[in-house]
PDB file of C-alpha atoms (C1' of nucleotides) in Angstrom:
ATOM      1  CA  MET U   1       0.016   0.005   0.022  1.00 45.00           C
ATOM      2  CA  ASN U   2       3.031   2.223  -0.137  1.00 43.00           C
ATOM      3  CA  GLU U   3       3.403   2.470  -3.862  1.00 44.00           C
ATOM      4  CA  GLU U   4       0.820   5.199  -3.814  1.00 48.00           C
ATOM      5  CA  ILE U   5       3.009   7.580  -1.844  1.00 48.00           C
ATOM      6  CA  VAL U   6       5.862   7.901  -4.281  1.00 54.00           C
ATOM      7  CA  LEU U   7       4.864   8.639  -7.852  1.00 58.00           C
ATOM      8  CA  GLY U   8       6.429   6.388 -10.407  1.00 69.00           C
ATOM      9  CA  SER U   9       8.594   8.069 -13.010  1.00 78.00           C
ATOM     10  CA  GLN U  10       6.046   7.535 -15.769  1.00 77.00           C
ATOM     11  CA  GLU U  11       3.225   8.940 -13.711  1.00 79.00           C
ATOM     12  CA  CYS U  12       5.342  11.938 -12.825  1.00 85.00           C
ATOM     13  CA  VAL U  13       6.118  12.760 -16.442  1.00 84.00           C
ATOM     14  CA  ARG U  14       2.472  12.364 -17.530  1.00 86.00           C
ATOM     15  CA  SER U  15       1.262  14.285 -14.540  1.00 89.00           C
ATOM     16  CA  LEU U  16       3.621  17.107 -15.335  1.00 92.00           C
ATOM     17  CA  ALA U  17       2.221  17.405 -18.826  1.00 92.00           C
ATOM     18  CA  TYR U  18      -1.418  17.078 -17.790  1.00 93.00           C
ATOM     19  CA  VAL U  19      -1.133  19.629 -14.974  1.00 93.00           C
ATOM     20  CA  GLY U  20       0.520  21.880 -17.483  1.00 92.00           C
ATOM     21  CA  ASP U  21      -2.378  21.490 -19.867  1.00 92.00           C
ATOM     22  CA  ALA U  22      -4.855  22.115 -17.073  1.00 94.00           C
ATOM     23  CA  LEU U  23      -3.126  25.271 -15.894  1.00 93.00           C
ATOM     24  CA  TYR U  24      -3.033  26.532 -19.452  1.00 91.00           C
ATOM     25  CA  VAL U  25      -6.801  26.817 -19.622  1.00 94.00           C
ATOM     26  CA  ILE U  26      -7.878  27.309 -16.028  1.00 94.00           C
ATOM     27  CA  GLY U  27      -4.793  28.894 -14.619  1.00 92.00           C
ATOM     28  CA  GLY U  28      -4.456  32.552 -13.789  1.00 91.00           C
ATOM     29  CA  LYS U  29      -5.888  34.615 -11.019  1.00 92.00           C
ATOM     30  CA  TRP U  30      -9.578  34.751 -11.970  1.00 96.00           C
ATOM     31  CA  LYS U  31     -10.869  31.902 -14.130  1.00 96.00           C
ATOM     32  CA  LEU U  32     -11.693  29.407 -11.410  1.00 96.00           C
ATOM     33  CA  ARG U  33     -13.203  32.061  -9.248  1.00 96.00           C
ATOM     34  CA  VAL U  34     -15.526  33.202 -11.938  1.00 97.00           C
ATOM     35  CA  ILE U  35     -16.623  29.632 -12.515  1.00 97.00           C
ATOM     36  CA  ILE U  36     -17.243  29.130  -8.783  1.00 96.00           C
ATOM     37  CA  ALA U  37     -19.362  32.292  -8.671  1.00 96.00           C
ATOM     38  CA  LEU U  38     -21.449  31.000 -11.532  1.00 96.00           C
ATOM     39  CA  ARG U  39     -21.824  27.499 -10.138  1.00 94.00           C
ATOM     40  CA  GLU U  40     -23.997  29.079  -7.442  1.00 92.00           C
ATOM     41  CA  GLY U  41     -26.457  30.001 -10.130  1.00 94.00           C
ATOM     42  CA  ASN U  42     -26.661  32.130 -13.294  1.00 96.00           C
ATOM     43  CA  LYS U  43     -25.528  35.662 -12.834  1.00 97.00           C
ATOM     44  CA  ARG U  44     -25.466  38.936 -14.699  1.00 97.00           C
ATOM     45  CA  PHE U  45     -22.252  40.814 -15.396  1.00 97.00           C
ATOM     46  CA  ASN U  46     -22.376  43.121 -12.389  1.00 96.00           C
ATOM     47  CA  GLU U  47     -23.473  40.318 -10.114  1.00 96.00           C
ATOM     48  CA  ILE U  48     -20.380  38.339 -11.047  1.00 97.00           C
ATOM     49  CA  GLN U  49     -18.240  41.386 -10.511  1.00 97.00           C
ATOM     50  CA  ARG U  50     -19.685  41.802  -6.998  1.00 95.00           C
ATOM     51  CA  ALA U  51     -19.280  38.148  -6.201  1.00 95.00           C
ATOM     52  CA  VAL U  52     -15.702  37.890  -7.364  1.00 95.00           C
ATOM     53  CA  GLU U  53     -14.122  40.480  -5.135  1.00 93.00           C
ATOM     54  CA  GLY U  54     -11.457  42.615  -6.707  1.00 93.00           C
ATOM     55  CA  ILE U  55     -12.021  41.927 -10.345  1.00 96.00           C
ATOM     56  CA  SER U  56     -12.355  44.880 -12.643  1.00 96.00           C
ATOM     57  CA  ALA U  57     -14.910  45.173 -15.422  1.00 96.00           C
ATOM     58  CA  ARG U  58     -12.250  45.026 -18.088  1.00 96.00           C
ATOM     59  CA  VAL U  59     -10.671  41.892 -16.717  1.00 96.00           C
ATOM     60  CA  LEU U  60     -13.975  40.204 -16.057  1.00 97.00           C
ATOM     61  CA  SER U  61     -15.039  40.925 -19.601  1.00 97.00           C
ATOM     62  CA  ASN U  62     -11.902  39.265 -20.953  1.00 97.00           C
ATOM     63  CA  GLU U  63     -12.178  36.304 -18.653  1.00 97.00           C
ATOM     64  CA  LEU U  64     -15.767  35.656 -19.616  1.00 97.00           C
ATOM     65  CA  LYS U  65     -14.807  35.694 -23.285  1.00 96.00           C
ATOM     66  CA  GLU U  66     -12.056  33.181 -22.758  1.00 96.00           C
ATOM     67  CA  LEU U  67     -14.226  31.014 -20.552  1.00 97.00           C
ATOM     68  CA  GLU U  68     -16.899  31.059 -23.225  1.00 96.00           C
ATOM     69  CA  MET U  69     -14.406  30.221 -25.936  1.00 95.00           C
ATOM     70  CA  ASN U  70     -13.175  27.268 -23.925  1.00 95.00           C
ATOM     71  CA  GLY U  71     -16.703  26.001 -23.314  1.00 96.00           C
ATOM     72  CA  PHE U  72     -17.010  26.633 -19.626  1.00 97.00           C
ATOM     73  CA  VAL U  73     -19.554  29.403 -19.747  1.00 98.00           C
ATOM     74  CA  LYS U  74     -22.500  30.344 -21.877  1.00 97.00           C
ATOM     75  CA  ARG U  75     -23.706  33.868 -22.476  1.00 97.00           C
ATOM     76  CA  ILE U  76     -27.406  34.079 -22.604  1.00 96.00           C
ATOM     77  CA  VAL U  77     -29.271  37.109 -23.939  1.00 95.00           C
ATOM     78  CA  HIS U  78     -32.906  37.264 -23.067  1.00 92.00           C
ATOM     79  CA  THR U  79     -34.466  39.175 -25.930  1.00 87.00           C
ATOM     80  CA  LYS U  80     -37.810  39.393 -24.311  1.00 81.00           C
ATOM     81  CA  ALA U  81     -39.061  42.665 -22.913  1.00 73.00           C
ATOM     82  CA  PRO U  82     -36.373  43.741 -20.457  1.00 86.00           C
ATOM     83  CA  VAL U  83     -33.260  42.704 -22.312  1.00 88.00           C
ATOM     84  CA  VAL U  84     -31.139  40.828 -19.824  1.00 93.00           C
ATOM     85  CA  VAL U  85     -27.741  39.238 -20.289  1.00 96.00           C
ATOM     86  CA  GLU U  86     -26.802  36.461 -18.020  1.00 96.00           C
ATOM     87  CA  TYR U  87     -24.007  33.955 -17.802  1.00 98.00           C
ATOM     88  CA  GLN U  88     -24.318  30.274 -17.062  1.00 97.00           C
ATOM     89  CA  VAL U  89     -21.864  27.533 -16.448  1.00 97.00           C
ATOM     90  CA  THR U  90     -21.981  24.706 -18.930  1.00 97.00           C
ATOM     91  CA  SER U  91     -21.980  21.049 -18.127  1.00 97.00           C
ATOM     92  CA  TYR U  92     -18.322  20.951 -19.135  1.00 97.00           C
ATOM     93  CA  ALA U  93     -17.520  23.328 -16.249  1.00 97.00           C
ATOM     94  CA  ASP U  94     -19.016  20.624 -14.038  1.00 96.00           C
ATOM     95  CA  THR U  95     -16.131  18.418 -14.887  1.00 97.00           C
ATOM     96  CA  LEU U  96     -14.025  20.747 -12.811  1.00 97.00           C
ATOM     97  CA  LYS U  97     -15.937  19.799  -9.689  1.00 95.00           C
ATOM     98  CA  ASP U  98     -13.203  17.656  -8.187  1.00 96.00           C
ATOM     99  CA  VAL U  99     -10.577  20.273  -8.948  1.00 97.00           C
ATOM    100  CA  LEU U 100     -12.623  22.981  -7.243  1.00 96.00           C
ATOM    101  CA  HIS U 101     -13.364  20.856  -4.265  1.00 95.00           C
ATOM    102  CA  ALA U 102      -9.757  19.836  -3.780  1.00 96.00           C
ATOM    103  CA  LEU U 103      -8.517  23.400  -4.117  1.00 95.00           C
ATOM    104  CA  SER U 104     -11.183  24.777  -1.803  1.00 96.00           C
ATOM    105  CA  ASP U 105     -10.516  22.179   0.862  1.00 96.00           C
ATOM    106  CA  TRP U 106      -6.839  22.659   0.617  1.00 96.00           C
ATOM    107  CA  GLY U 107      -7.198  26.430   0.760  1.00 96.00           C
ATOM    108  CA  GLU U 108      -9.261  26.142   3.889  1.00 95.00           C
ATOM    109  CA  MET U 109      -6.765  23.857   5.528  1.00 96.00           C
ATOM    110  CA  HIS U 110      -3.923  26.111   4.525  1.00 95.00           C
ATOM    111  CA  ARG U 111      -5.591  29.230   5.779  1.00 94.00           C
ATOM    112  CA  ASN U 112      -6.195  27.634   9.193  1.00 95.00           C
ATOM    113  CA  LYS U 113      -2.616  26.511   9.337  1.00 94.00           C
ATOM    114  CA  ILE U 114      -1.308  29.977   8.559  1.00 91.00           C
ATOM    115  CA  ARG U 115      -3.594  31.550  11.181  1.00 90.00           C
ATOM    116  CA  ARG U 116      -2.352  29.133  13.796  1.00 93.00           C
ATOM    117  CA  GLU U 117       1.248  30.014  13.034  1.00 87.00           C
ATOM    118  CA  TRP U 118       0.911  33.767  13.422  1.00 78.00           C
TER     119      TRP U 118
ATOM    120  CA  MET P   1     -29.149  13.880  -3.993  1.00 45.00           C
ATOM    121  CA  ASN P   2     -29.395  16.882  -6.161  1.00 44.00           C
ATOM    122  CA  GLU P   3     -28.394  19.496  -3.665  1.00 45.00           C
ATOM    123  CA  GLU P   4     -24.774  18.600  -4.395  1.00 49.00           C
ATOM    124  CA  ILE P   5     -25.001  19.968  -7.917  1.00 49.00           C
ATOM    125  CA  VAL P   6     -25.750  23.537  -7.078  1.00 55.00           C
ATOM    126  CA  LEU P   7     -23.511  25.137  -4.481  1.00 59.00           C
ATOM    127  CA  GLY P   8     -25.328  26.960  -1.679  1.00 71.00           C
ATOM    128  CA  SER P   9     -24.597  30.661  -1.419  1.00 80.00           C
ATOM    129  CA  GLN P  10     -22.606  30.232   1.761  1.00 79.00           C
ATOM    130  CA  GLU P  11     -20.482  27.508   0.241  1.00 81.00           C
ATOM    131  CA  CYS P  12     -19.911  29.664  -2.791  1.00 87.00           C
ATOM    132  CA  VAL P  13     -18.609  32.606  -0.778  1.00 86.00           C
ATOM    133  CA  ARG P  14     -16.335  30.467   1.328  1.00 87.00           C
ATOM    134  CA  SER P  15     -15.145  28.536  -1.644  1.00 91.00           C
ATOM    135  CA  LEU P  16     -14.281  31.717  -3.409  1.00 94.00           C
ATOM    136  CA  ALA P  17     -12.112  32.846  -0.549  1.00 93.00           C
ATOM    137  CA  TYR P  18     -10.460  29.497  -0.004  1.00 94.00           C
ATOM    138  CA  VAL P  19      -9.610  28.981  -3.672  1.00 94.00           C
ATOM    139  CA  GLY P  20      -8.222  32.529  -3.704  1.00 93.00           C
ATOM    140  CA  ASP P  21      -5.978  31.602  -0.725  1.00 92.00           C
ATOM    141  CA  ALA P  22      -4.899  28.414  -2.445  1.00 94.00           C
ATOM    142  CA  LEU P  23      -4.048  30.142  -5.677  1.00 94.00           C
ATOM    143  CA  TYR P  24      -2.121  32.717  -3.760  1.00 91.00           C
ATOM    144  CA  VAL P  25       0.490  30.201  -2.670  1.00 93.00           C
ATOM    145  CA  ILE P  26       0.358  27.500  -5.308  1.00 94.00           C
ATOM    146  CA  GLY P  27      -0.824  29.533  -8.253  1.00 91.00           C
ATOM    147  CA  GLY P  28       1.361  30.534 -11.148  1.00 90.00           C
ATOM    148  CA  LYS P  29       2.938  28.661 -13.968  1.00 90.00           C
ATOM    149  CA  TRP P  30       5.530  26.571 -12.186  1.00 94.00           C
ATOM    150  CA  LYS P  31       4.966  25.891  -8.453  1.00 95.00           C
ATOM    151  CA  LEU P  32       2.814  22.782  -8.771  1.00 95.00           C
ATOM    152  CA  ARG P  33       4.984  21.399 -11.510  1.00 95.00           C
ATOM    153  CA  VAL P  34       8.124  21.719  -9.415  1.00 96.00           C
ATOM    154  CA  ILE P  35       6.333  19.958  -6.578  1.00 96.00           C
ATOM    155  CA  ILE P  36       5.218  17.157  -8.894  1.00 95.00           C
ATOM    156  CA  ALA P  37       8.774  16.703 -10.127  1.00 95.00           C
ATOM    157  CA  LEU P  38      10.073  16.411  -6.609  1.00 95.00           C
ATOM    158  CA  ARG P  39       7.328  14.068  -5.483  1.00 94.00           C
ATOM    159  CA  GLU P  40       8.909  11.451  -7.724  1.00 92.00           C
ATOM    160  CA  GLY P  41      11.991  11.622  -5.504  1.00 94.00           C
ATOM    161  CA  ASN P  42      14.623  14.060  -4.312  1.00 95.00           C
ATOM    162  CA  LYS P  43      16.327  15.915  -7.094  1.00 96.00           C
ATOM    163  CA  ARG P  44      19.211  18.250  -7.628  1.00 96.00           C
ATOM    164  CA  PHE P  45      18.829  21.684  -9.205  1.00 96.00           C
ATOM    165  CA  ASN P  46      19.668  20.727 -12.746  1.00 96.00           C
ATOM    166  CA  GLU P  47      17.633  17.562 -12.496  1.00 96.00           C
ATOM    167  CA  ILE P  48      14.582  19.561 -11.632  1.00 96.00           C
ATOM    168  CA  GLN P  49      15.276  21.911 -14.467  1.00 95.00           C
ATOM    169  CA  ARG P  50      15.413  19.018 -16.864  1.00 94.00           C
ATOM    170  CA  ALA P  51      12.203  17.457 -15.452  1.00 94.00           C
ATOM    171  CA  VAL P  52      10.191  20.637 -15.536  1.00 94.00           C
ATOM    172  CA  GLU P  53      10.426  21.395 -19.221  1.00 91.00           C
ATOM    173  CA  GLY P  54      10.819  25.058 -20.121  1.00 91.00           C
ATOM    174  CA  ILE P  55      11.764  26.524 -16.777  1.00 94.00           C
ATOM    175  CA  SER P  56      14.840  28.760 -16.709  1.00 94.00           C
ATOM    176  CA  ALA P  57      17.461  28.644 -13.992  1.00 95.00           C
ATOM    177  CA  ARG P  58      16.527  32.023 -12.762  1.00 95.00           C
ATOM    178  CA  VAL P  59      12.864  31.214 -12.422  1.00 95.00           C
ATOM    179  CA  LEU P  60      13.522  27.822 -10.930  1.00 96.00           C
ATOM    180  CA  SER P  61      15.740  29.422  -8.338  1.00 96.00           C
ATOM    181  CA  ASN P  62      13.019  31.846  -7.353  1.00 95.00           C
ATOM    182  CA  GLU P  63      10.315  29.218  -7.267  1.00 96.00           C
ATOM    183  CA  LEU P  64      12.411  26.937  -5.031  1.00 96.00           C
ATOM    184  CA  LYS P  65      12.946  29.796  -2.612  1.00 95.00           C
ATOM    185  CA  GLU P  66       9.249  30.561  -2.425  1.00 95.00           C
ATOM    186  CA  LEU P  67       8.368  26.896  -2.098  1.00 96.00           C
ATOM    187  CA  GLU P  68      10.903  26.574   0.695  1.00 95.00           C
ATOM    188  CA  MET P  69       9.538  29.645   2.464  1.00 93.00           C
ATOM    189  CA  ASN P  70       6.049  28.260   2.285  1.00 94.00           C
ATOM    190  CA  GLY P  71       7.119  24.918   3.666  1.00 95.00           C
ATOM    191  CA  PHE P  72       6.636  22.741   0.613  1.00 96.00           C
ATOM    192  CA  VAL P  73      10.215  22.012  -0.125  1.00 97.00           C
ATOM    193  CA  LYS P  74      13.387  21.456   1.830  1.00 97.00           C
ATOM    194  CA  ARG P  75      16.880  22.282   0.614  1.00 96.00           C
ATOM    195  CA  ILE P  76      19.390  19.704   1.748  1.00 96.00           C
ATOM    196  CA  VAL P  77      23.146  20.306   1.554  1.00 95.00           C
ATOM    197  CA  HIS P  78      25.250  17.220   1.961  1.00 91.00           C
ATOM    198  CA  THR P  79      28.445  18.550   3.455  1.00 86.00           C
ATOM    199  CA  LYS P  80      30.174  15.226   3.097  1.00 80.00           C
ATOM    200  CA  ALA P  81      32.917  14.760   0.529  1.00 71.00           C
ATOM    201  CA  PRO P  82      31.275  15.581  -2.815  1.00 85.00           C
ATOM    202  CA  VAL P  83      29.148  18.539  -1.761  1.00 87.00           C
ATOM    203  CA  VAL P  84      25.750  17.937  -3.148  1.00 92.00           C
ATOM    204  CA  VAL P  85      22.595  20.026  -2.933  1.00 95.00           C
ATOM    205  CA  GLU P  86      19.276  18.380  -3.266  1.00 96.00           C
ATOM    206  CA  TYR P  87      15.690  19.284  -2.859  1.00 97.00           C
ATOM    207  CA  GLN P  88      12.977  17.290  -1.140  1.00 97.00           C
ATOM    208  CA  VAL P  89       9.273  17.735  -0.756  1.00 96.00           C
ATOM    209  CA  THR P  90       8.078  18.067   2.819  1.00 97.00           C
ATOM    210  CA  SER P  91       5.180  16.251   4.312  1.00 97.00           C
ATOM    211  CA  TYR P  92       3.197  19.463   3.975  1.00 97.00           C
ATOM    212  CA  ALA P  93       3.516  19.195   0.231  1.00 96.00           C
ATOM    213  CA  ASP P  94       1.805  15.791   0.573  1.00 95.00           C
ATOM    214  CA  THR P  95      -1.359  17.613   1.639  1.00 97.00           C
ATOM    215  CA  LEU P  96      -1.578  18.783  -1.958  1.00 96.00           C
ATOM    216  CA  LYS P  97      -2.049  15.229  -3.149  1.00 95.00           C
ATOM    217  CA  ASP P  98      -5.761  15.552  -3.871  1.00 96.00           C
ATOM    218  CA  VAL P  99      -5.269  18.839  -5.704  1.00 96.00           C
ATOM    219  CA  LEU P 100      -2.536  17.402  -7.885  1.00 95.00           C
ATOM    220  CA  HIS P 101      -4.545  14.306  -8.627  1.00 95.00           C
ATOM    221  CA  ALA P 102      -7.650  16.272  -9.516  1.00 96.00           C
ATOM    222  CA  LEU P 103      -5.733  18.669 -11.728  1.00 95.00           C
ATOM    223  CA  SER P 104      -3.814  15.901 -13.441  1.00 95.00           C
ATOM    224  CA  ASP P 105      -6.915  13.841 -14.120  1.00 96.00           C
ATOM    225  CA  TRP P 106      -8.831  16.811 -15.393  1.00 96.00           C
ATOM    226  CA  GLY P 107      -5.881  17.879 -17.577  1.00 95.00           C
ATOM    227  CA  GLU P 108      -5.758  14.411 -19.089  1.00 95.00           C
ATOM    228  CA  MET P 109      -9.472  14.441 -19.817  1.00 96.00           C
ATOM    229  CA  HIS P 110      -9.325  17.896 -21.234  1.00 95.00           C
ATOM    230  CA  ARG P 111      -6.384  17.109 -23.483  1.00 94.00           C
ATOM    231  CA  ASN P 112      -8.208  14.146 -24.930  1.00 95.00           C
ATOM    232  CA  LYS P 113     -11.310  16.165 -25.460  1.00 94.00           C
ATOM    233  CA  ILE P 114      -9.354  18.858 -27.340  1.00 92.00           C
ATOM    234  CA  ARG P 115      -7.644  16.298 -29.502  1.00 90.00           C
ATOM    235  CA  ARG P 116     -10.936  14.725 -30.418  1.00 93.00           C
ATOM    236  CA  GLU P 117     -12.288  18.089 -31.462  1.00 88.00           C
ATOM    237  CA  TRP P 118      -9.445  19.005 -33.865  1.00 79.00           C
TER     238      TRP P 118
ATOM    239  C1'  DC B   1      27.207  21.773 -10.450  1.00 60.10           C
ATOM    240  C1'  DG B   2      24.188  25.274  -8.395  1.00 60.10           C
ATOM    241  C1'  DG B   3      23.110  28.931  -8.854  1.00 60.10           C
ATOM    242  C1'  DT B   4      23.215  34.778  -9.338  1.00 60.10           C
ATOM    243  C1'  DA B   5      23.315  39.089 -12.116  1.00 60.10           C
ATOM    244  C1'  DT B   6      21.560  41.847 -15.751  1.00 60.10           C
ATOM    245  C1'  DC B   7      18.795  43.110 -19.132  1.00 60.10           C
ATOM    246  C1'  DC B   8      14.578  43.233 -21.230  1.00 60.10           C
ATOM    247  C1'  DC B   9       9.815  42.710 -22.694  1.00 60.10           C
ATOM    248  C1'  DA B  10       5.229  40.891 -23.158  1.00 60.10           C
ATOM    249  C1'  DC B  11       1.286  40.816 -20.946  1.00 60.10           C
ATOM    250  C1'  DA B  12      -1.856  40.236 -16.951  1.00 60.10           C
ATOM    251  C1'  DG B  13      -4.316  43.099 -14.846  1.00 60.10           C
ATOM    252  C1'  DG B  14      -5.448  47.766 -12.144  1.00 60.10           C
ATOM    253  C1'  DA B  15      -7.756  52.616 -12.539  1.00 60.10           C
ATOM    254  C1'  DT B  16     -10.632  55.560 -14.629  1.00 60.10           C
ATOM    255  C1'  DA B  17     -13.636  57.244 -17.864  1.00 60.10           C
ATOM    256  C1'  DC B  18     -17.017  56.601 -21.125  1.00 60.10           C
ATOM    257  C1'  DT B  19     -21.062  54.660 -24.111  1.00 60.10           C
ATOM    258  C1'  DG B  20     -25.477  52.598 -25.965  1.00 60.10           C
TER     259       DG B  20
ATOM    260  C1'  DC K   1     -26.869  47.501 -16.901  1.00 60.10           C
ATOM    261  C1'  DA K   2     -23.209  45.514 -19.782  1.00 60.10           C
ATOM    262  C1'  DG K   3     -19.680  46.328 -21.159  1.00 60.10           C
ATOM    263  C1'  DT K   4     -15.394  49.167 -24.124  1.00 60.10           C
ATOM    264  C1'  DA K   5     -11.656  52.331 -24.537  1.00 60.10           C
ATOM    265  C1'  DT K   6      -7.500  54.092 -22.858  1.00 60.10           C
ATOM    266  C1'  DC K   7      -3.793  54.318 -20.276  1.00 60.10           C
ATOM    267  C1'  DC K   8      -0.453  52.544 -17.340  1.00 60.10           C
ATOM    268  C1'  DT K   9       2.270  49.661 -14.094  1.00 60.10           C
ATOM    269  C1'  DG K  10       4.080  45.483 -12.098  1.00 60.10           C
ATOM    270  C1'  DT K  11       6.022  41.507 -12.655  1.00 60.10           C
ATOM    271  C1'  DG K  12       6.365  36.937 -14.380  1.00 60.10           C
ATOM    272  C1'  DG K  13       9.425  35.198 -16.832  1.00 60.10           C
ATOM    273  C1'  DG K  14      12.783  34.580 -21.138  1.00 60.10           C
ATOM    274  C1'  DA K  15      17.829  35.139 -22.796  1.00 60.10           C
ATOM    275  C1'  DT K  16      22.325  35.438 -21.864  1.00 60.10           C
ATOM    276  C1'  DA K  17      26.324  35.765 -19.352  1.00 60.10           C
ATOM    277  C1'  DC K  18      28.860  34.936 -15.481  1.00 60.10           C
ATOM    278  C1'  DC K  19      30.821  32.996 -10.860  1.00 60.10           C
ATOM    279  C1'  DG K  20      32.737  29.954  -7.042  1.00 60.10           C
TER     280       DG K  20
END
DNA sequence: CGGTATCCCACAGGATACTG
DNA sequence: CAGTATCCTGTGGGATACCG
C-alpha cells in the first residue's frame, strides 16, 4: 500500500504534462473564481463582479470571453421585454468539480494552518 | 441527492475565498509542476530543471525559494565529501495530493477532449 | 554543479472614464 | 446595466552571461 505515496517516474512525467495543460486553460488569477461564482447560479455581469471580489470590469469581460471560448460558460441574452444578459456555467464546467473541491478544501486547511502560526 | 449539484450561497462565498488563498500560494505557472517533479523523488537543481520542461534557472531558483519559504520543499546540503545540494518535498507538500490528482486527471481528460475536437 | 546578475519585454491586470 | 476604450504599471518570466 506504499506504492501510492511515491509517484512512479512515468506517472510523474505524464502528470507534469497534464497539469501543465490544465493550468493553461484554467490557470491565472480569476478563471476558477468566476466559475465558482457562476456555479452558485446564473448571474449577470455586475453580479459576477460583486461576487468575485477585486475583479475589474475590463478583466472580467476578458475572462468571460475566454471562458466562453473554452466552453465553460455560456452567455445568454434574453431578448424578451427587459433585455437581460446572463451567464451560465456549462456542463463541461461541471467536470471541474473535483478540482474545485480539492482546491477549496486545501485552501481552507492552509488558511487555518497559517492563522495558527501567526 | 441533487443539492450537491448547485452550491449553496454560503459555500460559494467560502469557496471563493479558499480557492483565492490556495491560488495565492500555489498559483502561477511553475509551483505545482516543481512539486510534482520532486514528489517522484529528491532531485538536484539541474535535475529539476530538466524534469520541468521550459523553466529557466533564474525562475527555478526563485520558485524553489518561495516553495521553501512556504514549507513545501526542503533544501538539503550534503556537506560530506562531494558537496551535493538536493531538494526534497516536505510532508506538507503531501497535503496537496488531492489537488494534484484532480488537476492531473482533469488535464488528461481535457487534452483528450481537445484532441478529439481537432 | 548550483546557482546569481543583468537586461529586457510581453502581458496580466489595475484605474478611470465613457457609451449605448 | 453591460460592457469598451484608454492608459499605465508590475511583474512573471525569457535570454544570456557569469561565478565559485
